Short mmCIF file of C-alpha atoms in Angstrom, two decimals:
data_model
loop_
_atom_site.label_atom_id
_atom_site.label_comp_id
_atom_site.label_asym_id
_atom_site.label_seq_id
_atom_site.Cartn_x
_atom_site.Cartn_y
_atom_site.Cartn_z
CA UNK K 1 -18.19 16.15 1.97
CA UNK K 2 -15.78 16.48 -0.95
CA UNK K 3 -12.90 13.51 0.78
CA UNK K 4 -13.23 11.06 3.48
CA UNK K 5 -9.99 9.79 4.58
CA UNK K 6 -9.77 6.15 6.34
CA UNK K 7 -6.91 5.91 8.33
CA UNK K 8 -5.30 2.16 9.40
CA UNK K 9 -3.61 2.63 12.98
CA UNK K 10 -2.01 0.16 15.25
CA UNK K 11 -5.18 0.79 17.90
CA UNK K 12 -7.55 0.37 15.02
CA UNK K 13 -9.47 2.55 11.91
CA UNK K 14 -10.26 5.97 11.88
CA UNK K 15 -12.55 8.10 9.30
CA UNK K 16 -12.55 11.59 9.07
CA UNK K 17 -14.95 13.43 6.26
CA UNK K 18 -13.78 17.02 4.80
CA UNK K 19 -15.80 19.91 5.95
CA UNK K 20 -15.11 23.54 5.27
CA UNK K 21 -12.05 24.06 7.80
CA UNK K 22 -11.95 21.07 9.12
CA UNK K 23 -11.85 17.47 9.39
CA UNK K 24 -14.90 15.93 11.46
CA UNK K 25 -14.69 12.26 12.39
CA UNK K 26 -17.29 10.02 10.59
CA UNK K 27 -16.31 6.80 12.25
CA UNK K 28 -13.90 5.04 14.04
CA UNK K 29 -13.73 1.09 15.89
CA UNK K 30 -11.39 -1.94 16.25
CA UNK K 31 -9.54 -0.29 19.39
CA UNK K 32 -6.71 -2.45 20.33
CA UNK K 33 -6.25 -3.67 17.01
CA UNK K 34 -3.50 -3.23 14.23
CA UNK K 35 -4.71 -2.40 10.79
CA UNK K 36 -2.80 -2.97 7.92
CA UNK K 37 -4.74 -2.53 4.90
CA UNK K 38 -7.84 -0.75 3.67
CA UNK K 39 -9.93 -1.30 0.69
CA UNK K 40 -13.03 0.35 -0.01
CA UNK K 41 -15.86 -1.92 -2.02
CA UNK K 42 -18.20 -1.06 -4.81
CA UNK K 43 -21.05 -1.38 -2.32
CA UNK K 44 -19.89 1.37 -0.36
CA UNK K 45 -18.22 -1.20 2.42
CA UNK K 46 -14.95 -0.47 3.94
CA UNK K 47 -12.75 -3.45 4.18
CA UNK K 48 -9.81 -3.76 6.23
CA UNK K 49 -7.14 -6.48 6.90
CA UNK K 50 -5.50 -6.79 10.67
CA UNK K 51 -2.40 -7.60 11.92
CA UNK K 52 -4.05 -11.08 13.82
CA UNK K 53 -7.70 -11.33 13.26
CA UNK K 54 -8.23 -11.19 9.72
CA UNK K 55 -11.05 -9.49 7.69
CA UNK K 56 -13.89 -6.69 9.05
CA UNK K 57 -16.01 -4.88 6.99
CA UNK K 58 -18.67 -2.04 7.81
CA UNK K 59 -21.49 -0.41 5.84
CA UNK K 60 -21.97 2.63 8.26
CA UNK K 61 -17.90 3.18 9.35
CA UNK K 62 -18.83 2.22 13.31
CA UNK K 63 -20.28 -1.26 13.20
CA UNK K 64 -17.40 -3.57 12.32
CA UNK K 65 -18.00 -6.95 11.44
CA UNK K 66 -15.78 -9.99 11.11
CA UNK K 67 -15.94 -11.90 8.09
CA UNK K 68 -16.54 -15.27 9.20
CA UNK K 69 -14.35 -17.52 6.32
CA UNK K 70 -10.93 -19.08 6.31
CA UNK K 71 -9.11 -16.35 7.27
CA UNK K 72 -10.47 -16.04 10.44
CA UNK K 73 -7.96 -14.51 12.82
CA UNK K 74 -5.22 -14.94 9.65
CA UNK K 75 -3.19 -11.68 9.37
CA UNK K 76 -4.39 -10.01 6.49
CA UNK K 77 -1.82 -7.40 5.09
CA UNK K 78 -3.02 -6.87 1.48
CA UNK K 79 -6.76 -6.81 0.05
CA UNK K 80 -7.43 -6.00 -3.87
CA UNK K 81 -11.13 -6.09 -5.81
CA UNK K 82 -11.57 -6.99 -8.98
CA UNK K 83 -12.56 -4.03 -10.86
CA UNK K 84 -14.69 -5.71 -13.47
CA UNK K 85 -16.70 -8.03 -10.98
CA UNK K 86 -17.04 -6.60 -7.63
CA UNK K 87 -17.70 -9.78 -5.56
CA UNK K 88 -13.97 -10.88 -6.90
CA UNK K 89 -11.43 -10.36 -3.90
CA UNK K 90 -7.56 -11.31 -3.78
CA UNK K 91 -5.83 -10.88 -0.06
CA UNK K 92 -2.33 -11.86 0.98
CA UNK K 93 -1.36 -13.18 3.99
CA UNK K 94 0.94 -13.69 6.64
CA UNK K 95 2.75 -16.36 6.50
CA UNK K 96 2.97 -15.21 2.86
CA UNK K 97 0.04 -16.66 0.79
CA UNK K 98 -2.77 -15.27 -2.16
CA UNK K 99 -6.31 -16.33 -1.19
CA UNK K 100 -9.39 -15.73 -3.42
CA UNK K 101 -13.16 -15.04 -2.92
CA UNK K 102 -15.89 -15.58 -5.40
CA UNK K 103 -18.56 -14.22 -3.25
CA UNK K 104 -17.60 -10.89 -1.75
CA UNK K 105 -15.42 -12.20 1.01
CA UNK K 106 -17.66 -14.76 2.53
CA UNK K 107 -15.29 -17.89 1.66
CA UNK K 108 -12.23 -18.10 0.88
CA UNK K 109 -9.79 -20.39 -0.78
CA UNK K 110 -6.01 -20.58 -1.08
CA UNK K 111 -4.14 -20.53 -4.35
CA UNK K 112 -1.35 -22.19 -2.96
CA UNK K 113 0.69 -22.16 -6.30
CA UNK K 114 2.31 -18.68 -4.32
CA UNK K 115 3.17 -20.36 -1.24
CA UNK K 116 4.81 -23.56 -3.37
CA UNK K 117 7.18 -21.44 -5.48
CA UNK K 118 10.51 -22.80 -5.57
CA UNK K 119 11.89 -19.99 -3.86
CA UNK K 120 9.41 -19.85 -0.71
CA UNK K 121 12.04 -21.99 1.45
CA UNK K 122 13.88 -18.91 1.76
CA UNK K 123 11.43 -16.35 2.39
CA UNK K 124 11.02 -14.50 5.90
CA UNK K 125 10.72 -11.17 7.27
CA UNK K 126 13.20 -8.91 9.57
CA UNK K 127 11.61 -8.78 12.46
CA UNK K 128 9.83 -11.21 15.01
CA UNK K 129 8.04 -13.56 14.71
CA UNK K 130 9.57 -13.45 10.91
CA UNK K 131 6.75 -14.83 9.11
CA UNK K 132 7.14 -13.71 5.29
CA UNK K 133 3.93 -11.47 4.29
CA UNK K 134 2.02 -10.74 1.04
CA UNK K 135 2.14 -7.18 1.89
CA UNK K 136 1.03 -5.71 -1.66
CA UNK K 137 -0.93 -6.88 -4.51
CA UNK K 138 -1.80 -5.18 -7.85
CA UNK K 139 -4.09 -5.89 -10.76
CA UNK K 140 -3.10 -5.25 -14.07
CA UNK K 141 -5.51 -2.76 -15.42
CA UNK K 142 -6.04 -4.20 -18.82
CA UNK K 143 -5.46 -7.63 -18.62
CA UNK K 144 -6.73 -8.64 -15.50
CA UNK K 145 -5.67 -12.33 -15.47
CA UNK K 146 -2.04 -10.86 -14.91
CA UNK K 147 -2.01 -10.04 -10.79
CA UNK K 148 1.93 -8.66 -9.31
CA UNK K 149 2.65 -9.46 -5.61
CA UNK K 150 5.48 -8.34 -3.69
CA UNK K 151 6.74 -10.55 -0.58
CA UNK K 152 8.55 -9.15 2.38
CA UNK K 153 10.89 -10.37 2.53
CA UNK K 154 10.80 -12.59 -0.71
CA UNK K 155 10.87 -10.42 -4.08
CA UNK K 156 8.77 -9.80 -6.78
CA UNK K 157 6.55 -12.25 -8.50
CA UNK K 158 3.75 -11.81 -11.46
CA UNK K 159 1.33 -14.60 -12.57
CA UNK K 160 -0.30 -14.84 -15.65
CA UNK K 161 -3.14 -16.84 -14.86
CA UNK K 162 -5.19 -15.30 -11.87
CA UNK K 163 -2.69 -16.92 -9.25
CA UNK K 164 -2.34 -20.20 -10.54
CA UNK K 165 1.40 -19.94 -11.13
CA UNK K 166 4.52 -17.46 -10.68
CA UNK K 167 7.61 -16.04 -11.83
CA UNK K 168 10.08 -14.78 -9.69
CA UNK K 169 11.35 -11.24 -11.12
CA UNK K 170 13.45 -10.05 -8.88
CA UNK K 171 16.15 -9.32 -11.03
CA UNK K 172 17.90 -6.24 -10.52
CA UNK K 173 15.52 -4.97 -7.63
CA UNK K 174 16.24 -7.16 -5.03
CA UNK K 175 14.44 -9.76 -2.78
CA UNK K 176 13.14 -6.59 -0.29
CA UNK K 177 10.37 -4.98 -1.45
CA UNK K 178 8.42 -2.05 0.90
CA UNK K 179 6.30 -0.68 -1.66
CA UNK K 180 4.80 -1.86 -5.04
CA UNK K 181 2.52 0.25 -7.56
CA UNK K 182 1.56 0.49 -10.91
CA UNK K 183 -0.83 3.00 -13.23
CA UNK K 184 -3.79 2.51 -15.19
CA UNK K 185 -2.70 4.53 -17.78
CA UNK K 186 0.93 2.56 -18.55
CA UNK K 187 -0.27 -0.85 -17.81
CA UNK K 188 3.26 -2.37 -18.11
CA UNK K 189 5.12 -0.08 -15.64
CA UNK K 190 5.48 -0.75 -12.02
CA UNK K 191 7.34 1.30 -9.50
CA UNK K 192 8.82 0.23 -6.45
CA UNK K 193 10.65 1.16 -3.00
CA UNK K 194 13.25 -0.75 -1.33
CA UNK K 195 16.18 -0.38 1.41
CA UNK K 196 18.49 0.38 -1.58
CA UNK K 197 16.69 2.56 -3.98
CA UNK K 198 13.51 3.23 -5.75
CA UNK K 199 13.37 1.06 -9.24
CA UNK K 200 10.68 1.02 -11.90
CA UNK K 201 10.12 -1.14 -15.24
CA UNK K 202 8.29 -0.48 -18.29
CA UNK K 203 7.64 -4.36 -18.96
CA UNK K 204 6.27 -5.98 -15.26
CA UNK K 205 9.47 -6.94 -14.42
CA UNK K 206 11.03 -7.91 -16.90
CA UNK K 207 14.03 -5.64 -16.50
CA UNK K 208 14.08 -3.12 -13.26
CA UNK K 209 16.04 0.44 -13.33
CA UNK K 210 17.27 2.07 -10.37
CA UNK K 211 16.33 5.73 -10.34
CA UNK K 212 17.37 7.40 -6.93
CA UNK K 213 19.41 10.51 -8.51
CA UNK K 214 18.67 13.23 -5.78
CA UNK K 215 17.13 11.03 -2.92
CA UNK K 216 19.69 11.80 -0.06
CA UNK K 217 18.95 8.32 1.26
CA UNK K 218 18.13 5.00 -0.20
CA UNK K 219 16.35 3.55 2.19
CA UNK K 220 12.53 4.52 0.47
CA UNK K 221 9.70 3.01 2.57
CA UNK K 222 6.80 3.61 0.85
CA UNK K 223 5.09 5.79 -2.56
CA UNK K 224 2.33 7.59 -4.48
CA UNK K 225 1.77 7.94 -7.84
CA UNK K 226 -0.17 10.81 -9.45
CA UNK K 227 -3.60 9.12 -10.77
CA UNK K 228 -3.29 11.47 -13.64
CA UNK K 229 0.40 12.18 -14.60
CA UNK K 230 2.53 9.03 -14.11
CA UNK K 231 5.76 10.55 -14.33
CA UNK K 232 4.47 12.52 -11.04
CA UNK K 233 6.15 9.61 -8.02
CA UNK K 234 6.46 10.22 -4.45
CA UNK K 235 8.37 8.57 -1.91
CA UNK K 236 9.72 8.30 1.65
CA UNK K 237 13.31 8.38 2.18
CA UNK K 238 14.52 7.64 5.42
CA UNK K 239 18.43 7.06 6.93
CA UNK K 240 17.21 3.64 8.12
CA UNK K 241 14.36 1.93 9.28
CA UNK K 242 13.47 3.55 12.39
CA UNK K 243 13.29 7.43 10.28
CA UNK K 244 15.53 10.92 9.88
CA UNK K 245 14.00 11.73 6.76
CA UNK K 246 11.62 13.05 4.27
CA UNK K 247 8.95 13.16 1.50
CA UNK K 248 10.48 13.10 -2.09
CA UNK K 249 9.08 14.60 -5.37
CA UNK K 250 10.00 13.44 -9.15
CA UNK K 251 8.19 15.32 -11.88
CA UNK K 252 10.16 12.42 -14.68
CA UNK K 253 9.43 8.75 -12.68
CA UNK K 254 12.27 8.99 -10.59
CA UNK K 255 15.16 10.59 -13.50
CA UNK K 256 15.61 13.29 -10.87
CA UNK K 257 14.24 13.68 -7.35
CA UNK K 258 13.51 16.57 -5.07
CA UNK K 259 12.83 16.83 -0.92
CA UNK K 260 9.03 18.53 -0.24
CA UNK K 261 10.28 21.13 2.25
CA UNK K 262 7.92 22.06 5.22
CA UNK K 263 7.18 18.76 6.96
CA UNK K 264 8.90 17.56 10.59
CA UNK K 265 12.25 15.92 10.95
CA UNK K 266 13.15 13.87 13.67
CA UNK K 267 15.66 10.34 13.90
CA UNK K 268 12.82 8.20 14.86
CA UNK K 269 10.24 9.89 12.92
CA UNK K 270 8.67 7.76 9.89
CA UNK K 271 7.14 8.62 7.19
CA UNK K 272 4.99 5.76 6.94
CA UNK K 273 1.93 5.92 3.96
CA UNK K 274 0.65 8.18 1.52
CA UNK K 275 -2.15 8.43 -0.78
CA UNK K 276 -3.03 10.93 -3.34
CA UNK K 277 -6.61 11.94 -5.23
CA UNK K 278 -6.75 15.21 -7.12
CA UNK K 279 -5.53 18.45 -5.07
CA UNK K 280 -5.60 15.77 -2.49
CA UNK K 281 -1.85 14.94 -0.89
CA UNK K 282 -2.09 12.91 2.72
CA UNK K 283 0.71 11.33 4.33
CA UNK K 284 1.39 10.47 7.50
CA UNK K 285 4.12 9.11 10.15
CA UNK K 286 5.09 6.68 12.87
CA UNK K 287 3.95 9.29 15.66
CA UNK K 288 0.28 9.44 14.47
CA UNK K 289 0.02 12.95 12.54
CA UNK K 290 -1.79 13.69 9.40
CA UNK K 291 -0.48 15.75 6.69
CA UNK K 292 -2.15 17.51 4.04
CA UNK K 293 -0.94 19.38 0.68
CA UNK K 294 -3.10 20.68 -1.84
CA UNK K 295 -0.21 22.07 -4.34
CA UNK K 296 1.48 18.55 -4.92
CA UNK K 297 4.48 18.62 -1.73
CA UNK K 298 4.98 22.26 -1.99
CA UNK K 299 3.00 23.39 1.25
CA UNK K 300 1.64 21.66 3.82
CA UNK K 301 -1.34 21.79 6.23
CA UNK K 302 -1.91 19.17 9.49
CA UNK K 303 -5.24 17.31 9.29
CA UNK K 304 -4.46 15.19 13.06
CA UNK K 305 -1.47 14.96 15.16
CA UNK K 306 -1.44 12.26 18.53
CA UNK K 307 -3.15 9.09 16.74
CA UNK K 308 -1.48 5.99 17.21
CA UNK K 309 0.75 4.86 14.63
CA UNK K 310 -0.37 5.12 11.73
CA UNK K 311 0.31 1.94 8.50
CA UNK K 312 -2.26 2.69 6.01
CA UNK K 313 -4.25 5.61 4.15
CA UNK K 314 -7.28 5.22 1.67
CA UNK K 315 -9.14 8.27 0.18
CA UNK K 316 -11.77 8.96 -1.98
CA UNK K 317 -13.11 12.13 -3.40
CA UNK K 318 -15.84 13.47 -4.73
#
């Protein structure tokens, strides 16, 4: 198969594998469970993070297990490797919190330096039961004692020592962050969506410039970055929260900005997560359909349609 494509719904994972015309499904458990982030290990294990019972993991995509640690039926909404030692794991939390494994996820311990930032008082999120999350973590792809969180709803915040303290840099982007990522090839820029406008920096947050010229609404929900050109962004750009709008193209980091035509509109349609790996362009929405362009936005195929909900994509290709 030359992609499999895990897919993180709110009635639990799905995997499909690419076959010639088609998608077949590979695997698929955790019904009655939300799934909020997906990271595939080293080992070949898929990880993913839930909404109220922490950590599973499976070797064979229909055996889930829970990982028995600290974070036992924690919710679990971001999940990052290490990429130079593989039994290294970072995952944020809900209330908002960094926690750290040594051993490949079988303990846990908090770095509670995060949670004891001056600024944490003030931290919640928009909607019930308005517990702040650690919704997205990245790892600096050079100097990898330098990890960037984003809080929703709390800002931006970069430490310099694996987690052990912070900096707020917020500055100029704004305490609400949806989406947060960077590129291995510019290791100081980071782009980011927010309810008022997609922002990037060339020095991890230093400084933050809007760039939404073209986007007919500011509210951007989440992105993709080309893993080979990145000046190549995507985004979602939505009226409001609940949808009414589109998928977004910039061919210059956000200078200028451009709607992909061909995909659905509807007022309470969201376009929810989006992942990108060579020809490989998936995104899908709040009504459970799959999305697939080979010609970066241009033209689209559908992969699914009638899943749940869906929050989060991974794939990998051959």
């Amino acid at each position: 198969m030359s992609a499999i494509l895990s897919i993180g719904t709110s009635n639990g994972i799905f995997v499909l594998g690419e076959t010639p015309g088609d998608w077949k499904l590979m695997g698929q458990g955790l019904t009655g469970r939300q799934v909020t982030c997906i990271q595939p290990a080293a080992n070949g294990q898929l990880w993913i993070g839930t909404d109220k019972g922490g950590l599973f993991h499976s070797s064979d995509l229909e055996n889930w297990q829970p990982a028995v640690n600290e974070l036992s039926g924690t919710g679990v909404y971001s999940l990052v490797f290490h990429p130079k030692q593989s039994k290294v794991m970072l995952c944020g939390t809900a209330p908002a919190s960094l926690h750290l494994s040594l051993d490949g996820g079988k303990k846990f311990q908090e770095l509670p330096s995060l949670r004891q930032h001056p600024s944490a008082s003030n931290w919640s999120y928009p909607e019930p039961p308005y517990r702040s999350r650690l919704h997205r973590l990245f790892l600096h792809p050079t100097d990898l004692d330098v990890v960037c969180a984003a809080v929703l709803s709390g800002g931006f915040y970069l430490s310099g020592d694996v987690g052990q303290s912070w900096h707020e840099r917020s500055k100029g982007l704004g305490r609400l962050v949806h989406d947060l990522a960077g590129h291995p090839l510019l290791p100081g820029r980071l782009y980011a969506c927010s309810p008022i406008g997609f922002y990037l920096t060339e020095d991890l947050g230093e400084s933050w410039q809007e760039r939404s010229h073209g986007l007919a609404y500011l509210h951007t929900g989440c992105l993709a970055v080309h893993p080979e050109e990145p000046n190549i962004v995507f985004l979602t750009s939505h009226r409001n929260a609940q949808g009414g709008g589109s998928i977004y193209r910039s061919p210059n980091a956000g200078q200028r900005w451009e709607a992909c035509e061909g995909l659905p509109f509807a007022a309470d349609l969201r376009f929810t997560c989006m992942a990108i790996r060579g020809s490989y362009f998936v995104v899908a929405t709040s009504k459970g359909d799959l999305f697939l362009s080979r010609d970066l936005g241009s033209t689209w195929g559908k992969i699914r349609t009638g899943l749940a909900p869906i929050s989060c994509l991974s794939l990998i290709t051959n």
